[in-house]
PDB file of C-alpha atoms in Angstrom:
ATOM      1  CA  MET A   1      -3.844  13.052  14.859  1.00 72.00           C
ATOM      2  CA  THR A   2      -4.584  14.294  18.368  1.00 70.00           C
ATOM      3  CA  GLU A   3      -8.038  14.493  19.894  1.00 70.00           C
ATOM      4  CA  GLU A   4      -8.831  15.891  23.333  1.00 69.00           C
ATOM      5  CA  LEU A   5     -11.711  14.334  25.198  1.00 64.00           C
ATOM      6  CA  GLN A   6     -13.045  14.848  28.707  1.00 77.00           C
ATOM      7  CA  THR A   7     -11.250  11.658  29.736  1.00 83.00           C
ATOM      8  CA  GLY A   8      -7.909  12.504  28.127  1.00 82.00           C
ATOM      9  CA  ILE A   9      -6.062  12.815  24.822  1.00 81.00           C
ATOM     10  CA  ILE A  10      -6.071  10.335  21.935  1.00 82.00           C
ATOM     11  CA  ARG A  11      -3.038  10.416  19.647  1.00 83.00           C
ATOM     12  CA  ILE A  12      -2.640   8.366  16.480  1.00 89.00           C
ATOM     13  CA  SER A  13       0.930   8.222  15.206  1.00 91.00           C
ATOM     14  CA  ASP A  14       1.753   8.957  11.565  1.00 93.00           C
ATOM     15  CA  ASP A  15       3.395   5.509  11.500  1.00 93.00           C
ATOM     16  CA  VAL A  16       0.088   3.889  12.460  1.00 94.00           C
ATOM     17  CA  VAL A  17      -1.710   5.748   9.672  1.00 95.00           C
ATOM     18  CA  ALA A  18       1.011   4.666   7.201  1.00 95.00           C
ATOM     19  CA  THR A  19       0.771   1.029   8.340  1.00 94.00           C
ATOM     20  CA  ILE A  20      -3.014   0.972   7.918  1.00 96.00           C
ATOM     21  CA  ALA A  21      -2.675   2.477   4.427  1.00 96.00           C
ATOM     22  CA  GLY A  22       0.065  -0.012   3.484  1.00 94.00           C
ATOM     23  CA  LEU A  23      -1.899  -3.046   4.660  1.00 95.00           C
ATOM     24  CA  ALA A  24      -5.032  -1.865   2.841  1.00 96.00           C
ATOM     25  CA  ALA A  25      -2.923  -1.421  -0.301  1.00 95.00           C
ATOM     26  CA  LEU A  26      -1.418  -4.909  -0.064  1.00 93.00           C
ATOM     27  CA  GLU A  27      -4.915  -6.406   0.312  1.00 95.00           C
ATOM     28  CA  THR A  28      -6.089  -4.797  -2.933  1.00 95.00           C
ATOM     29  CA  PRO A  29      -6.362  -7.282  -5.830  1.00 95.00           C
ATOM     30  CA  GLY A  30      -3.864  -6.499  -8.581  1.00 95.00           C
ATOM     31  CA  ILE A  31      -1.242  -4.983  -6.282  1.00 94.00           C
ATOM     32  CA  ALA A  32       1.851  -7.176  -6.435  1.00 92.00           C
ATOM     33  CA  ALA A  33       3.903  -5.230  -3.870  1.00 90.00           C
ATOM     34  CA  MET A  34       4.776  -1.880  -2.458  1.00 91.00           C
ATOM     35  CA  SER A  35       7.826  -0.130  -3.854  1.00 88.00           C
ATOM     36  CA  GLY A  36      10.636   1.285  -1.765  1.00 79.00           C
ATOM     37  CA  GLY A  37      11.229   3.921  -4.403  1.00 58.00           C
ATOM     38  CA  ILE A  38      13.917   4.565  -6.974  1.00 50.00           C
ATOM     39  CA  SER A  39      16.280   6.008  -4.371  1.00 46.00           C
ATOM     40  CA  GLU A  40      16.415   2.643  -2.621  1.00 46.00           C
ATOM     41  CA  GLY A  41      17.430   0.794  -5.750  1.00 40.00           C
ATOM     42  CA  LEU A  42      15.263  -1.761  -7.461  1.00 40.00           C
ATOM     43  CA  ALA A  43      11.706  -2.122  -6.268  1.00 37.00           C
ATOM     44  CA  LYS A  44      11.493  -4.498  -3.343  1.00 42.00           C
ATOM     45  CA  ARG A  45       8.676  -6.874  -2.548  1.00 45.00           C
ATOM     46  CA  LEU A  46       7.555  -6.386   0.989  1.00 43.00           C
ATOM     47  CA  SER A  47       5.492  -8.327   3.466  1.00 40.00           C
ATOM     48  CA  GLY A  48       2.850  -6.978   5.839  1.00 42.00           C
ATOM     49  CA  LYS A  49       5.547  -6.631   8.514  1.00 41.00           C
ATOM     50  CA  ASN A  50       7.046  -3.794   6.517  1.00 57.00           C
ATOM     51  CA  ALA A  51       3.827  -2.229   5.228  1.00 60.00           C
ATOM     52  CA  GLN A  52       5.043   1.339   5.671  1.00 74.00           C
ATOM     53  CA  LYS A  53       7.491   1.026   2.755  1.00 84.00           C
ATOM     54  CA  GLY A  54       6.136   2.797  -0.287  1.00 90.00           C
ATOM     55  CA  VAL A  55       3.763   4.847   1.887  1.00 94.00           C
ATOM     56  CA  SER A  56       4.089   8.437   2.992  1.00 93.00           C
ATOM     57  CA  VAL A  57       1.409  10.307   4.887  1.00 95.00           C
ATOM     58  CA  GLU A  58       0.657  13.843   5.980  1.00 94.00           C
ATOM     59  CA  VAL A  59      -1.612  13.800   8.991  1.00 93.00           C
ATOM     60  CA  GLY A  60      -3.315  16.849  10.449  1.00 90.00           C
ATOM     61  CA  GLN A  61      -5.816  17.209  13.288  1.00 87.00           C
ATOM     62  CA  LEU A  62      -8.792  16.053  11.221  1.00 90.00           C
ATOM     63  CA  GLU A  63      -7.457  15.179   7.758  1.00 93.00           C
ATOM     64  CA  ALA A  64      -4.850  13.002   6.098  1.00 95.00           C
ATOM     65  CA  ALA A  65      -3.212  12.760   2.684  1.00 96.00           C
ATOM     66  CA  VAL A  66      -1.518   9.576   1.479  1.00 96.00           C
ATOM     67  CA  ASP A  67       1.080   8.919  -1.230  1.00 96.00           C
ATOM     68  CA  LEU A  68       1.578   5.297  -2.347  1.00 96.00           C
ATOM     69  CA  ARG A  69       4.302   3.794  -4.548  1.00 96.00           C
ATOM     70  CA  ILE A  70       3.220   0.430  -5.912  1.00 95.00           C
ATOM     71  CA  ILE A  71       4.011  -2.433  -8.258  1.00 94.00           C
ATOM     72  CA  VAL A  72       1.031  -3.846 -10.149  1.00 95.00           C
ATOM     73  CA  GLN A  73       0.523  -7.326 -11.522  1.00 95.00           C
ATOM     74  CA  TYR A  74       0.969  -7.692 -15.276  1.00 95.00           C
ATOM     75  CA  GLY A  75      -2.205  -8.062 -17.332  1.00 93.00           C
ATOM     76  CA  ILE A  76      -4.565  -6.184 -15.041  1.00 93.00           C
ATOM     77  CA  PRO A  77      -5.928  -2.746 -16.055  1.00 96.00           C
ATOM     78  CA  ILE A  78      -3.806  -0.286 -14.090  1.00 96.00           C
ATOM     79  CA  GLN A  79      -6.494   2.435 -13.890  1.00 97.00           C
ATOM     80  CA  GLU A  80      -9.019   0.033 -12.343  1.00 97.00           C
ATOM     81  CA  VAL A  81      -6.496  -1.310  -9.834  1.00 97.00           C
ATOM     82  CA  CYS A  82      -5.477   2.199  -8.798  1.00 97.00           C
ATOM     83  CA  ARG A  83      -9.070   3.395  -8.389  1.00 97.00           C
ATOM     84  CA  GLN A  84      -9.852   0.360  -6.221  1.00 97.00           C
ATOM     85  CA  LEU A  85      -6.650   0.969  -4.263  1.00 97.00           C
ATOM     86  CA  GLN A  86      -7.612   4.589  -3.581  1.00 97.00           C
ATOM     87  CA  GLU A  87     -11.063   3.517  -2.402  1.00 98.00           C
ATOM     88  CA  ASN A  88      -9.717   0.728  -0.144  1.00 97.00           C
ATOM     89  CA  VAL A  89      -7.099   2.951   1.507  1.00 97.00           C
ATOM     90  CA  ARG A  90      -9.566   5.810   2.020  1.00 98.00           C
ATOM     91  CA  GLU A  91     -12.164   3.489   3.537  1.00 98.00           C
ATOM     92  CA  ALA A  92      -9.686   1.728   5.843  1.00 97.00           C
ATOM     93  CA  LEU A  93      -8.234   4.978   7.165  1.00 97.00           C
ATOM     94  CA  GLU A  94     -11.553   6.724   7.653  1.00 97.00           C
ATOM     95  CA  ASN A  95     -13.094   3.703   9.408  1.00 97.00           C
ATOM     96  CA  MET A  96     -10.119   2.957  11.669  1.00 96.00           C
ATOM     97  CA  THR A  97      -8.904   6.464  12.550  1.00 95.00           C
ATOM     98  CA  GLY A  98     -11.846   8.800  12.016  1.00 93.00           C
ATOM     99  CA  LEU A  99      -9.655  11.042   9.863  1.00 94.00           C
ATOM    100  CA  HIS A 100     -11.050  12.547   6.667  1.00 96.00           C
ATOM    101  CA  VAL A 101      -8.798  11.406   3.808  1.00 97.00           C
ATOM    102  CA  VAL A 102      -8.473  14.319   1.405  1.00 97.00           C
ATOM    103  CA  GLU A 103      -6.347  12.532  -1.196  1.00 97.00           C
ATOM    104  CA  VAL A 104      -4.747   9.200  -2.015  1.00 97.00           C
ATOM    105  CA  ASN A 105      -2.037   9.663  -4.650  1.00 97.00           C
ATOM    106  CA  VAL A 106      -0.749   6.562  -6.427  1.00 97.00           C
ATOM    107  CA  LYS A 107       2.532   6.235  -8.303  1.00 96.00           C
ATOM    108  CA  VAL A 108       2.944   3.005 -10.272  1.00 96.00           C
ATOM    109  CA  GLU A 109       6.664   2.212 -10.267  1.00 94.00           C
ATOM    110  CA  GLY A 110       6.681  -1.231 -11.808  1.00 93.00           C
ATOM    111  CA  VAL A 111       4.909  -4.262 -13.202  1.00 95.00           C
ATOM    112  CA  ALA A 112       5.359  -7.739 -11.748  1.00 93.00           C
ATOM    113  CA  PHE A 113       5.270 -10.792 -13.970  1.00 89.00           C
ATOM    114  CA  LYS A 114       4.180 -14.174 -12.641  1.00 78.00           C
ATOM    115  CA  GLU A 115       7.153 -16.443 -12.201  1.00 64.00           C
ATOM    116  CA  GLU A 116       6.828 -19.648 -14.122  1.00 46.00           C
ATOM    117  CA  GLU A 117       6.790 -22.697 -11.927  1.00 42.00           C
ATOM    118  CA  THR A 118       9.667 -25.041 -12.575  1.00 42.00           C
ATOM    119  CA  SER A 119       8.579 -28.614 -13.163  1.00 44.00           C
ATOM    120  CA  SER A 120      10.138 -31.469 -11.230  1.00 47.00           C
ATOM    121  CA  GLU A 121      11.673 -32.749 -14.481  1.00 47.00           C
ATOM    122  CA  GLU A 122      13.535 -29.471 -15.003  1.00 46.00           C
ATOM    123  CA  ILE A 123      14.780 -29.507 -11.424  1.00 46.00           C
ATOM    124  CA  ALA A 124      16.049 -33.087 -11.816  1.00 48.00           C
ATOM    125  CA  ARG A 125      17.801 -32.127 -15.053  1.00 45.00           C
ATOM    126  CA  LEU A 126      19.561 -29.224 -13.346  1.00 49.00           C
ATOM    127  CA  LYS A 127      21.035 -31.462 -10.631  1.00 47.00           C
TER     128      LYS A 127
END
């Protein structure tokens, strides 16, 4: 995005837009992680430091479109999580950048299961 003002030009990098979208996605309840995509092998769990993974954006002068690849938590209705995700990403981008978000496409690439916690007795038995 580039905006010319009387005082100069404001430019927002595509990477910044992708980072905002990724962080908003990771903050959405029911999203276990972002996915690096099939081409990168198995889906990877990513931290906020690498929030651009699983996010691609097309940014114009006034509008943006976002594609997200995600992993959802098992047991949560996928449609509801995805609708909330679309709303959160749209709101974050519009509020922070001033861009009009024309679409937020979501591709669910996996389901994450909660890992069972190992009891101290099991750990002692394994030693």
